[in-house]
Amino acid sequence: MKILITGGCGFVGSNLAVLFKQYYTESEVYCLDNLSRRGSEINLQKVLAAGGQFIHGDVRIKSDLERIPKVDIVIDAAAEPSVLAGKVPGELENLIDTNLNGTINTLYFAKKHQAAIIFLSTSRVYPYDTLAKANLETTPKRFNLSNDQTFVGISQQGIAENYPLEGLRSLYGATKLASEYFIQEFSNNFGLPAIINRCGVLSGPYQMGKIDQGVIVLWMAKHFWKGRLGYIGYGGLGQQARDVLHVRDLFRLVQWQIVNLGLLKGQIFNVGGGLENTVSLSELTDLCSQITGNDLEIGSSFENRPGDLPIYVTDNGKITDFCGWKPEINISTLLNEVHEWFKSDEASLKAILS
Ligand SMILES: NC(=O)c1ccc[n+]([C@@H]2O[C@H](COP(=O)([O-])OP(=O)(O)OC[C@H]3O[C@@H](n4cnc5c(N)ncnc54)[C@H](O)[C@@H]3O)[C@@H](O)[C@H]2O)c1
């Protein structure tokens, strides 16, 4: 098996690369990355140590992809993954060029080699302006989705694939949804096996968490290195909640998808931690304090961030019905692994994460 992972030194890409090399020692894993995400140079060392091959390149540049040999499978994990990206001058072009044009360049590469493509899309394709109107139940520690909802595709179990797409979704979400459309068209017109995984929050070791992306690791890092944190919006109590999927659970799913590519042409799946692995910021604070032994005083600000949501939960029903896949790793285990990762490489990670 020959695999190209674009963004192969990012959080998801490097984890998948290392796991592929561990599980399939004979596989050839090419990781293309422009190392633009701070910390990806640290993940690169993990990829190389596992036996992956690094290609310094940029998905915005078609000829960079042309340098790569024929592969069987492409995993598209190169992105500017921040939901806030695009508003600052200069960011917008990079966002669209990387997330949309980069995916189109990757599709040309897949078409040339008749390779299958697995795309890491996002829950952010679902519009925030309608999701923000979801009926909630509130406890002192968290928001929950009520079972009484007005839209189709949303229940206490979370958001399903038939949730209506009309509405605003952020510039980031728009680049990912537009990419999905091109993937489906390439799949249909040129016979490429393609799978679209609309992921909720993913986390685990090698995630270089920052304020606008990778909140689980950011929260843990601020506890570990005793930094500053704040609950932003929704009353400032940290009740906003997300489901969280460990990247190793994602790998188990990708393993199954690769074996079953023929069944799955152009299919879209919501993929996330699900209701059982949903955590609020306030609960996350408790878990991080328990694990690190450090209590932080968390600040508050009352103004909601544009495009933010009080809660998002992935309804994994479709993929679970399809193949039985379910998340297996809980949030506490995930945080403990992140804690061990910090301790194993404290000096270099401190400069990036503290
Ligand atoms: N992490 C999450 O919670 C999450 C959730 C949903 C979807 N996703 C999707 O998963 C994918 C991977 O996300 P991640 O969390 O690993 O992000 P990441 O930022 O850790 O990794 C992305 C990698 O892409 C590289 N990159 C950026 N621009 C590039 C370019 N023009 N050419 C080549 N490489 C480039 C970066 O250097 C980085 O190593 C993305 O497509 C993202 O949209 C992530």
mmCIF file of C-alpha atoms and ligand atoms in Angstrom:
data_model
loop_
_atom_site.group_PDB
_atom_site.id
_atom_site.type_symbol
_atom_site.label_atom_id
_atom_site.label_comp_id
_atom_site.label_asym_id
_atom_site.label_seq_id
_atom_site.Cartn_x
_atom_site.Cartn_y
_atom_site.Cartn_z
ATOM 1 C CA MET A 1 0.000 0.000 0.000
ATOM 2 C CA LYS A 2 1.318 3.429 -1.008
ATOM 3 C CA ILE A 3 -0.256 6.410 0.716
ATOM 4 C CA LEU A 4 0.137 10.143 0.310
ATOM 5 C CA ILE A 5 -0.897 12.240 3.297
ATOM 6 C CA THR A 6 -1.066 15.948 2.517
ATOM 7 C CA GLY A 7 -0.490 17.958 5.678
ATOM 8 C CA GLY A 8 1.385 14.850 6.800
ATOM 9 C CA CYS A 9 3.273 16.698 9.556
ATOM 10 C CA GLY A 10 0.159 18.259 11.059
ATOM 11 C CA PHE A 11 -1.667 16.808 14.033
ATOM 12 C CA VAL A 12 -3.940 14.423 12.138
ATOM 13 C CA GLY A 13 -1.535 13.744 9.268
ATOM 14 C CA SER A 14 1.433 12.815 11.459
ATOM 15 C CA ASN A 15 -0.628 10.595 13.746
ATOM 16 C CA LEU A 16 -2.075 8.727 10.766
ATOM 17 C CA ALA A 17 1.372 8.422 9.167
ATOM 18 C CA VAL A 18 2.954 6.964 12.316
ATOM 19 C CA LEU A 19 0.048 4.550 12.855
ATOM 20 C CA PHE A 20 0.104 3.413 9.204
ATOM 21 C CA LYS A 21 3.796 2.618 9.503
ATOM 22 C CA GLN A 22 3.206 0.772 12.802
ATOM 23 C CA TYR A 23 0.305 -1.322 11.508
ATOM 24 C CA TYR A 24 1.499 -1.859 7.923
ATOM 25 C CA THR A 25 5.264 -1.946 8.080
ATOM 26 C CA GLU A 26 5.554 -2.645 4.341
ATOM 27 C CA SER A 27 3.468 0.393 3.394
ATOM 28 C CA GLU A 28 5.055 3.459 1.810
ATOM 29 C CA VAL A 29 3.794 6.627 3.455
ATOM 30 C CA TYR A 30 4.613 9.982 1.852
ATOM 31 C CA CYS A 31 3.943 13.065 3.961
ATOM 32 C CA LEU A 32 3.718 16.292 2.007
ATOM 33 C CA ASP A 33 3.773 19.419 4.143
ATOM 34 C CA ASN A 34 4.962 23.004 3.849
ATOM 35 C CA LEU A 35 5.579 23.075 7.636
ATOM 36 C CA SER A 36 3.576 26.294 7.953
ATOM 37 C CA ARG A 37 1.867 25.195 11.186
ATOM 38 C CA ARG A 38 4.092 25.924 14.146
ATOM 39 C CA GLY A 39 5.199 22.637 15.666
ATOM 40 C CA SER A 40 4.818 20.593 12.475
ATOM 41 C CA GLU A 41 8.637 20.433 12.385
ATOM 42 C CA ILE A 42 8.472 18.493 15.686
ATOM 43 C CA ASN A 43 5.893 16.085 14.267
ATOM 44 C CA LEU A 44 8.117 15.625 11.215
ATOM 45 C CA GLN A 45 10.701 13.923 13.453
ATOM 46 C CA LYS A 46 8.039 11.419 14.626
ATOM 47 C CA VAL A 47 7.063 10.700 11.029
ATOM 48 C CA LEU A 48 10.674 10.104 9.984
ATOM 49 C CA ALA A 49 11.396 7.943 13.057
ATOM 50 C CA ALA A 50 8.399 5.764 12.157
ATOM 51 C CA GLY A 51 9.725 5.278 8.606
ATOM 52 C CA GLY A 52 7.519 7.773 6.762
ATOM 53 C CA GLN A 53 8.949 9.787 3.872
ATOM 54 C CA PHE A 54 8.819 13.566 3.931
ATOM 55 C CA ILE A 55 8.211 15.769 0.916
ATOM 56 C CA HIS A 56 8.609 19.458 1.567
ATOM 57 C CA GLY A 57 5.911 20.875 -0.652
ATOM 58 C CA ASP A 58 2.826 22.992 -0.891
ATOM 59 C CA VAL A 59 -0.627 21.875 -2.015
ATOM 60 C CA ARG A 60 -1.190 25.339 -3.493
ATOM 61 C CA ILE A 61 1.512 24.541 -6.059
ATOM 62 C CA LYS A 62 0.362 21.885 -8.517
ATOM 63 C CA SER A 63 3.914 21.041 -9.588
ATOM 64 C CA ASP A 64 4.824 20.136 -5.984
ATOM 65 C CA LEU A 65 2.285 17.327 -6.153
ATOM 66 C CA GLU A 66 3.573 16.235 -9.547
ATOM 67 C CA ARG A 67 6.920 15.356 -7.899
ATOM 68 C CA ILE A 68 5.273 12.606 -5.857
ATOM 69 C CA PRO A 69 5.292 9.018 -7.163
ATOM 70 C CA LYS A 70 2.110 7.066 -7.875
ATOM 71 C CA VAL A 71 0.146 6.086 -4.764
ATOM 72 C CA ASP A 72 -2.986 4.020 -4.103
ATOM 73 C CA ILE A 73 -4.574 6.280 -1.520
ATOM 74 C CA VAL A 74 -4.486 10.000 -0.806
ATOM 75 C CA ILE A 75 -5.503 11.346 2.582
ATOM 76 C CA ASP A 76 -6.204 15.074 2.297
ATOM 77 C CA ALA A 77 -5.222 16.565 5.664
ATOM 78 C CA ALA A 78 -3.456 19.756 4.577
ATOM 79 C CA ALA A 79 -5.381 22.797 5.655
ATOM 80 C CA GLU A 80 -5.604 26.081 7.377
ATOM 81 C CA PRO A 81 -7.944 24.539 9.974
ATOM 82 C CA SER A 82 -8.956 27.600 11.999
ATOM 83 C CA VAL A 83 -12.598 28.559 11.907
ATOM 84 C CA LEU A 84 -11.537 32.160 12.520
ATOM 85 C CA ALA A 85 -9.140 32.267 9.556
ATOM 86 C CA GLY A 86 -9.653 34.614 6.657
ATOM 87 C CA LYS A 87 -10.587 37.866 8.342
ATOM 88 C CA VAL A 88 -7.107 39.277 8.841
ATOM 89 C CA PRO A 89 -5.613 40.860 5.676
ATOM 90 C CA GLY A 90 -3.492 38.351 3.777
ATOM 91 C CA GLU A 91 -5.127 35.304 5.419
ATOM 92 C CA LEU A 92 -8.041 34.991 3.051
ATOM 93 C CA GLU A 93 -5.999 34.075 -0.020
ATOM 94 C CA ASN A 94 -4.051 31.467 1.915
ATOM 95 C CA LEU A 95 -7.263 29.992 3.321
ATOM 96 C CA ILE A 96 -8.912 29.628 -0.077
ATOM 97 C CA ASP A 97 -5.718 28.619 -1.895
ATOM 98 C CA THR A 98 -4.818 25.952 0.654
ATOM 99 C CA ASN A 99 -8.220 24.573 1.582
ATOM 100 C CA LEU A 100 -10.022 24.743 -1.746
ATOM 101 C CA ASN A 101 -7.443 25.100 -4.530
ATOM 102 C CA GLY A 102 -5.105 22.774 -2.608
ATOM 103 C CA THR A 103 -7.807 20.105 -2.528
ATOM 104 C CA ILE A 104 -8.459 20.600 -6.249
ATOM 105 C CA ASN A 105 -4.724 20.191 -6.966
ATOM 106 C CA THR A 106 -4.791 17.054 -4.824
ATOM 107 C CA LEU A 107 -7.747 15.780 -6.843
ATOM 108 C CA TYR A 108 -5.812 16.267 -10.105
ATOM 109 C CA PHE A 109 -3.025 14.175 -8.573
ATOM 110 C CA ALA A 110 -5.506 11.464 -7.477
ATOM 111 C CA LYS A 111 -7.123 11.462 -10.925
ATOM 112 C CA LYS A 112 -3.765 11.085 -12.669
ATOM 113 C CA HIS A 113 -2.935 7.998 -10.588
ATOM 114 C CA GLN A 114 -6.522 6.735 -10.164
ATOM 115 C CA ALA A 115 -5.904 6.892 -6.412
ATOM 116 C CA ALA A 116 -8.676 6.842 -3.826
ATOM 117 C CA ILE A 117 -9.146 10.001 -1.769
ATOM 118 C CA ILE A 118 -10.145 10.277 1.869
ATOM 119 C CA PHE A 119 -11.014 13.843 2.793
ATOM 120 C CA LEU A 120 -10.991 15.257 6.297
ATOM 121 C CA SER A 121 -13.891 17.627 6.200
ATOM 122 C CA THR A 122 -15.444 19.341 9.162
ATOM 123 C CA SER A 123 -18.626 19.767 11.153
ATOM 124 C CA ARG A 124 -18.183 23.425 10.235
ATOM 125 C CA VAL A 125 -19.936 22.731 6.919
ATOM 126 C CA TYR A 126 -23.171 22.869 8.952
ATOM 127 C CA PRO A 127 -24.388 26.454 9.294
ATOM 128 C CA TYR A 128 -23.759 28.108 12.631
ATOM 129 C CA ASP A 129 -26.622 30.539 12.250
ATOM 130 C CA THR A 130 -29.221 27.752 12.394
ATOM 131 C CA LEU A 131 -27.252 25.555 14.831
ATOM 132 C CA ALA A 132 -27.118 28.514 17.216
ATOM 133 C CA LYS A 133 -30.925 28.316 17.437
ATOM 134 C CA ALA A 134 -30.936 24.682 18.626
ATOM 135 C CA ASN A 135 -33.011 24.062 21.742
ATOM 136 C CA LEU A 136 -30.774 23.517 24.744
ATOM 137 C CA GLU A 137 -31.036 22.191 28.257
ATOM 138 C CA THR A 138 -28.720 23.890 30.700
ATOM 139 C CA THR A 139 -27.050 22.553 33.828
ATOM 140 C CA PRO A 140 -24.622 24.575 35.976
ATOM 141 C CA LYS A 141 -21.688 22.836 34.241
ATOM 142 C CA ARG A 142 -22.835 22.504 30.642
ATOM 143 C CA PHE A 143 -25.266 22.927 27.778
ATOM 144 C CA ASN A 144 -26.953 19.847 26.327
ATOM 145 C CA LEU A 145 -28.991 19.469 23.159
ATOM 146 C CA SER A 146 -32.662 19.024 23.915
ATOM 147 C CA ASN A 147 -34.537 16.226 22.160
ATOM 148 C CA ASP A 148 -37.145 18.748 21.093
ATOM 149 C CA GLN A 149 -35.707 20.396 17.944
ATOM 150 C CA THR A 150 -37.267 22.242 15.012
ATOM 151 C CA PHE A 151 -34.759 21.283 12.262
ATOM 152 C CA VAL A 152 -34.343 17.854 10.720
ATOM 153 C CA GLY A 153 -31.010 16.132 11.347
ATOM 154 C CA ILE A 154 -30.597 17.254 14.955
ATOM 155 C CA SER A 155 -31.531 15.443 18.156
ATOM 156 C CA GLN A 156 -30.094 14.836 21.605
ATOM 157 C CA GLN A 157 -27.684 12.419 19.866
ATOM 158 C CA GLY A 158 -26.220 15.310 17.873
ATOM 159 C CA ILE A 159 -26.060 16.531 14.289
ATOM 160 C CA ALA A 160 -26.622 14.049 11.469
ATOM 161 C CA GLU A 161 -25.698 14.233 7.787
ATOM 162 C CA ASN A 162 -29.191 15.368 6.729
ATOM 163 C CA TYR A 163 -28.955 18.596 8.748
ATOM 164 C CA PRO A 164 -29.873 21.398 6.266
ATOM 165 C CA LEU A 165 -26.882 23.136 4.704
ATOM 166 C CA GLU A 166 -28.475 26.498 3.920
ATOM 167 C CA GLY A 167 -26.965 29.283 5.995
ATOM 168 C CA LEU A 168 -23.642 30.780 7.023
ATOM 169 C CA ARG A 169 -20.783 28.513 8.025
ATOM 170 C CA SER A 170 -17.587 30.665 8.191
ATOM 171 C CA LEU A 171 -15.017 31.156 5.459
ATOM 172 C CA TYR A 172 -13.250 28.000 6.684
ATOM 173 C CA GLY A 173 -16.472 25.973 6.505
ATOM 174 C CA ALA A 174 -17.172 27.324 3.019
ATOM 175 C CA THR A 175 -13.764 26.191 1.719
ATOM 176 C CA LYS A 176 -14.369 22.696 3.099
ATOM 177 C CA LEU A 177 -17.917 22.382 1.737
ATOM 178 C CA ALA A 178 -16.794 23.627 -1.680
ATOM 179 C CA SER A 179 -14.001 21.024 -1.571
ATOM 180 C CA GLU A 180 -16.549 18.316 -0.771
ATOM 181 C CA TYR A 181 -18.525 19.239 -3.898
ATOM 182 C CA PHE A 182 -15.421 18.965 -6.106
ATOM 183 C CA ILE A 183 -14.491 15.632 -4.516
ATOM 184 C CA GLN A 184 -17.929 14.215 -5.251
ATOM 185 C CA GLU A 185 -17.773 15.463 -8.846
ATOM 186 C CA PHE A 186 -14.278 14.038 -9.425
ATOM 187 C CA SER A 187 -15.412 10.790 -7.851
ATOM 188 C CA ASN A 188 -18.472 10.584 -10.076
ATOM 189 C CA ASN A 189 -16.951 11.883 -13.323
ATOM 190 C CA PHE A 190 -13.594 10.124 -13.153
ATOM 191 C CA GLY A 191 -14.405 7.019 -11.128
ATOM 192 C CA LEU A 192 -12.260 7.916 -8.118
ATOM 193 C CA PRO A 193 -13.121 6.126 -4.894
ATOM 194 C CA ALA A 194 -13.722 8.959 -2.412
ATOM 195 C CA ILE A 195 -14.849 9.264 1.190
ATOM 196 C CA ILE A 196 -15.703 12.459 3.039
ATOM 197 C CA ASN A 197 -15.446 12.399 6.819
ATOM 198 C CA ARG A 198 -17.070 15.441 8.418
ATOM 199 C CA CYS A 199 -15.130 15.481 11.664
ATOM 200 C CA GLY A 200 -16.088 17.200 14.889
ATOM 201 C CA VAL A 201 -13.322 18.181 17.315
ATOM 202 C CA LEU A 202 -10.345 15.838 16.995
ATOM 203 C CA SER A 203 -7.610 15.693 19.577
ATOM 204 C CA GLY A 204 -4.694 13.726 20.962
ATOM 205 C CA PRO A 205 -0.895 13.905 21.133
ATOM 206 C CA TYR A 206 0.952 15.917 18.429
ATOM 207 C CA GLN A 207 -1.809 18.550 18.315
ATOM 208 C CA MET A 208 -0.252 22.006 18.511
ATOM 209 C CA GLY A 209 -3.280 23.578 20.204
ATOM 210 C CA LYS A 210 -3.747 27.325 19.937
ATOM 211 C CA ILE A 211 -6.465 29.764 20.837
ATOM 212 C CA ASP A 212 -8.335 29.436 17.535
ATOM 213 C CA GLN A 213 -7.755 25.711 16.884
ATOM 214 C CA GLY A 214 -7.025 22.674 19.022
ATOM 215 C CA VAL A 215 -8.759 23.823 22.202
ATOM 216 C CA ILE A 216 -8.454 20.510 24.091
ATOM 217 C CA VAL A 217 -4.662 20.469 23.925
ATOM 218 C CA LEU A 218 -4.506 24.223 24.498
ATOM 219 C CA TRP A 219 -6.537 23.815 27.727
ATOM 220 C CA MET A 220 -4.311 21.010 28.932
ATOM 221 C CA ALA A 221 -1.146 22.941 28.023
ATOM 222 C CA LYS A 222 -2.242 26.042 29.892
ATOM 223 C CA HIS A 223 -2.843 23.887 32.965
ATOM 224 C CA PHE A 224 0.470 22.058 32.569
ATOM 225 C CA TRP A 225 2.545 25.234 32.127
ATOM 226 C CA LYS A 226 0.288 27.380 34.371
ATOM 227 C CA GLY A 227 -0.817 29.882 31.735
ATOM 228 C CA ARG A 228 -3.934 31.996 31.379
ATOM 229 C CA LEU A 229 -7.335 30.877 30.119
ATOM 230 C CA GLY A 230 -10.763 32.441 29.764
ATOM 231 C CA TYR A 231 -14.325 31.309 29.162
ATOM 232 C CA ILE A 232 -15.465 33.364 26.171
ATOM 233 C CA GLY A 233 -19.154 34.069 25.631
ATOM 234 C CA TYR A 234 -22.379 32.277 26.608
ATOM 235 C CA GLY A 235 -22.438 33.838 30.072
ATOM 236 C CA GLY A 236 -18.724 33.262 30.708
ATOM 237 C CA LEU A 237 -19.230 30.093 32.793
ATOM 238 C CA GLY A 238 -17.623 27.564 30.450
ATOM 239 C CA GLN A 239 -20.847 25.673 29.749
ATOM 240 C CA GLN A 240 -20.195 25.442 25.996
ATOM 241 C CA ALA A 241 -19.638 21.830 24.963
ATOM 242 C CA ARG A 242 -18.103 19.794 22.127
ATOM 243 C CA ASP A 243 -17.726 16.107 21.411
ATOM 244 C CA VAL A 244 -14.101 15.027 21.092
ATOM 245 C CA LEU A 245 -12.673 12.161 19.032
ATOM 246 C CA HIS A 246 -9.238 10.678 19.732
ATOM 247 C CA VAL A 247 -7.178 10.628 16.532
ATOM 248 C CA ARG A 248 -6.463 6.918 17.083
ATOM 249 C CA ASP A 249 -10.199 6.218 16.873
ATOM 250 C CA LEU A 250 -10.178 8.138 13.588
ATOM 251 C CA PHE A 251 -7.315 5.924 12.385
ATOM 252 C CA ARG A 252 -9.377 2.764 13.159
ATOM 253 C CA LEU A 253 -12.138 4.162 10.978
ATOM 254 C CA VAL A 254 -9.772 5.088 8.137
ATOM 255 C CA GLN A 255 -8.351 1.528 8.276
ATOM 256 C CA TRP A 256 -11.852 0.151 7.720
ATOM 257 C CA GLN A 257 -12.601 2.696 4.996
ATOM 258 C CA ILE A 258 -9.469 1.779 3.058
ATOM 259 C CA VAL A 259 -10.439 -1.884 3.035
ATOM 260 C CA ASN A 260 -14.002 -1.035 1.976
ATOM 261 C CA LEU A 261 -13.380 1.732 -0.560
ATOM 262 C CA GLY A 262 -15.520 0.006 -3.177
ATOM 263 C CA LEU A 263 -18.599 0.217 -0.935
ATOM 264 C CA LEU A 264 -18.201 3.847 -0.121
ATOM 265 C CA LYS A 265 -17.912 5.870 -3.335
ATOM 266 C CA GLY A 266 -18.477 9.566 -2.603
ATOM 267 C CA GLN A 267 -20.125 8.831 0.765
ATOM 268 C CA ILE A 268 -20.285 11.473 3.459
ATOM 269 C CA PHE A 269 -20.068 10.512 7.132
ATOM 270 C CA ASN A 270 -20.267 12.574 10.284
ATOM 271 C CA VAL A 271 -17.425 11.357 12.490
ATOM 272 C CA GLY A 272 -16.831 12.464 16.060
ATOM 273 C CA GLY A 273 -16.620 11.573 19.705
ATOM 274 C CA GLY A 274 -20.427 11.482 19.971
ATOM 275 C CA LEU A 275 -22.648 12.198 22.931
ATOM 276 C CA GLU A 276 -20.677 9.976 25.335
ATOM 277 C CA ASN A 277 -17.483 11.890 24.629
ATOM 278 C CA THR A 278 -18.887 15.386 24.951
ATOM 279 C CA VAL A 279 -17.267 17.776 27.388
ATOM 280 C CA SER A 280 -17.880 21.385 28.394
ATOM 281 C CA LEU A 281 -15.038 23.827 29.028
ATOM 282 C CA SER A 282 -15.915 23.849 32.712
ATOM 283 C CA GLU A 283 -15.702 20.023 32.845
ATOM 284 C CA LEU A 284 -12.481 20.176 30.848
ATOM 285 C CA THR A 285 -11.030 22.505 33.463
ATOM 286 C CA ASP A 286 -11.828 19.955 36.197
ATOM 287 C CA LEU A 287 -10.218 17.106 34.237
ATOM 288 C CA CYS A 288 -7.094 19.124 33.408
ATOM 289 C CA SER A 289 -6.676 20.212 37.064
ATOM 290 C CA GLN A 290 -7.021 16.621 38.279
ATOM 291 C CA ILE A 291 -4.423 15.325 35.825
ATOM 292 C CA THR A 292 -1.853 18.108 36.178
ATOM 293 C CA GLY A 293 -2.506 18.917 39.851
ATOM 294 C CA ASN A 294 -2.646 22.613 38.856
ATOM 295 C CA ASP A 295 -5.659 24.862 39.480
ATOM 296 C CA LEU A 296 -5.975 27.919 37.258
ATOM 297 C CA GLU A 297 -8.085 30.933 37.842
ATOM 298 C CA ILE A 298 -10.124 31.101 34.645
ATOM 299 C CA GLY A 299 -11.161 34.532 33.393
ATOM 300 C CA SER A 300 -14.520 35.309 31.760
ATOM 301 C CA SER A 301 -15.716 37.427 28.908
ATOM 302 C CA PHE A 302 -19.361 37.738 28.026
ATOM 303 C CA GLU A 303 -19.228 38.592 24.329
ATOM 304 C CA ASN A 304 -19.768 35.576 22.047
ATOM 305 C CA ARG A 305 -17.125 34.976 19.382
ATOM 306 C CA PRO A 306 -18.531 35.414 15.851
ATOM 307 C CA GLY A 307 -19.603 32.047 14.443
ATOM 308 C CA ASP A 308 -19.188 30.277 17.793
ATOM 309 C CA LEU A 309 -21.719 27.732 19.053
ATOM 310 C CA PRO A 310 -22.870 26.818 22.561
ATOM 311 C CA ILE A 311 -22.723 23.125 21.691
ATOM 312 C CA TYR A 312 -21.835 20.746 18.871
ATOM 313 C CA VAL A 313 -22.245 16.982 19.132
ATOM 314 C CA THR A 314 -21.652 14.528 16.276
ATOM 315 C CA ASP A 315 -24.365 11.987 15.580
ATOM 316 C CA ASN A 316 -22.284 8.970 14.490
ATOM 317 C CA GLY A 317 -25.427 6.947 13.674
ATOM 318 C CA LYS A 318 -24.791 6.624 9.916
ATOM 319 C CA ILE A 319 -21.210 5.370 10.149
ATOM 320 C CA THR A 320 -22.003 3.104 13.119
ATOM 321 C CA ASP A 321 -24.914 1.548 11.199
ATOM 322 C CA PHE A 322 -22.657 1.151 8.155
ATOM 323 C CA CYS A 323 -19.777 -0.656 9.783
ATOM 324 C CA GLY A 324 -20.173 -0.799 13.563
ATOM 325 C CA TRP A 325 -17.404 1.762 14.158
ATOM 326 C CA LYS A 326 -17.728 3.728 17.402
ATOM 327 C CA PRO A 327 -15.281 5.818 19.399
ATOM 328 C CA GLU A 328 -13.502 3.738 22.050
ATOM 329 C CA ILE A 329 -11.154 6.201 23.755
ATOM 330 C CA ASN A 330 -12.682 8.497 26.365
ATOM 331 C CA ILE A 331 -11.676 12.075 27.096
ATOM 332 C CA SER A 332 -9.909 11.278 30.331
ATOM 333 C CA THR A 333 -7.632 8.744 28.581
ATOM 334 C CA LEU A 334 -7.011 11.243 25.779
ATOM 335 C CA LEU A 335 -5.987 13.961 28.252
ATOM 336 C CA ASN A 336 -3.704 11.585 30.118
ATOM 337 C CA GLU A 337 -1.960 10.710 26.839
ATOM 338 C CA VAL A 338 -1.540 14.398 26.027
ATOM 339 C CA HIS A 339 -0.075 14.913 29.511
ATOM 340 C CA GLU A 340 2.441 12.101 28.930
ATOM 341 C CA TRP A 341 3.359 13.624 25.558
ATOM 342 C CA PHE A 342 4.036 17.008 27.201
ATOM 343 C CA LYS A 343 6.277 15.334 29.796
ATOM 344 C CA SER A 344 8.158 13.377 27.132
ATOM 345 C CA ASP A 345 9.153 16.469 25.132
ATOM 346 C CA GLU A 346 8.689 19.286 27.610
ATOM 347 C CA ALA A 347 11.398 21.663 26.436
ATOM 348 C CA SER A 348 10.496 21.880 22.754
ATOM 349 C CA LEU A 349 6.722 21.766 23.306
ATOM 350 C CA LYS A 350 6.823 24.486 25.958
ATOM 351 C CA ALA A 351 8.024 27.041 23.410
ATOM 352 C CA ILE A 352 4.995 26.342 21.231
ATOM 353 C CA LEU A 353 2.191 25.454 23.618
ATOM 354 C CA SER A 354 2.736 27.389 26.844
HETATM 355 N N1 LIG B 1 -8.209 19.033 14.375
HETATM 356 C C1 LIG B 1 -9.519 19.080 14.326
HETATM 357 O O1 LIG B 1 -10.190 19.204 15.372
HETATM 358 C C2 LIG B 1 -10.228 18.938 13.001
HETATM 359 C C3 LIG B 1 -11.613 18.847 13.009
HETATM 360 C C4 LIG B 1 -12.287 18.717 11.802
HETATM 361 C C5 LIG B 1 -11.571 18.653 10.621
HETATM 362 N N2 LIG B 1 -10.223 18.761 10.637
HETATM 363 C C6 LIG B 1 -9.510 18.702 9.366
HETATM 364 O O2 LIG B 1 -8.465 17.763 9.475
HETATM 365 C C7 LIG B 1 -7.370 18.166 8.659
HETATM 366 C C8 LIG B 1 -6.108 18.154 9.490
HETATM 367 O O3 LIG B 1 -6.232 19.101 10.543
HETATM 368 P P1 LIG B 1 -5.171 19.197 11.696
HETATM 369 O O4 LIG B 1 -5.895 19.396 12.956
HETATM 370 O O5 LIG B 1 -4.201 18.087 11.579
HETATM 371 O O6 LIG B 1 -4.471 20.569 11.325
HETATM 372 P P2 LIG B 1 -2.898 20.929 11.429
HETATM 373 O O7 LIG B 1 -2.805 22.411 11.273
HETATM 374 O O8 LIG B 1 -2.310 20.320 12.649
HETATM 375 O O9 LIG B 1 -2.292 20.198 10.165
HETATM 376 C C9 LIG B 1 -2.369 20.737 8.875
HETATM 377 C C10 LIG B 1 -0.998 20.592 8.237
HETATM 378 O O10 LIG B 1 -1.094 21.120 6.918
HETATM 379 C C11 LIG B 1 0.108 21.854 6.663
HETATM 380 N N3 LIG B 1 -0.219 22.846 5.632
HETATM 381 C C12 LIG B 1 -0.923 23.988 5.764
HETATM 382 N N4 LIG B 1 -0.983 24.620 4.581
HETATM 383 C C13 LIG B 1 -0.329 23.831 3.702
HETATM 384 C C14 LIG B 1 -0.053 23.958 2.314
HETATM 385 N N5 LIG B 1 -0.473 25.007 1.614
HETATM 386 N N6 LIG B 1 0.648 22.971 1.714
HETATM 387 C C15 LIG B 1 1.088 21.895 2.411
HETATM 388 N N7 LIG B 1 0.874 21.734 3.718
HETATM 389 C C16 LIG B 1 0.167 22.701 4.353
HETATM 390 C C17 LIG B 1 0.500 22.483 7.987
HETATM 391 O O11 LIG B 1 1.878 22.791 8.041
HETATM 392 C C18 LIG B 1 0.109 21.383 8.964
HETATM 393 O O12 LIG B 1 1.210 20.537 9.216
HETATM 394 C C19 LIG B 1 -7.735 19.524 8.099
HETATM 395 O O13 LIG B 1 -8.231 19.358 6.797
HETATM 396 C C20 LIG B 1 -8.834 20.009 8.998
HETATM 397 O O14 LIG B 1 -9.697 20.890 8.320
HETATM 398 C C21 LIG B 1 -9.519 18.890 11.805
#
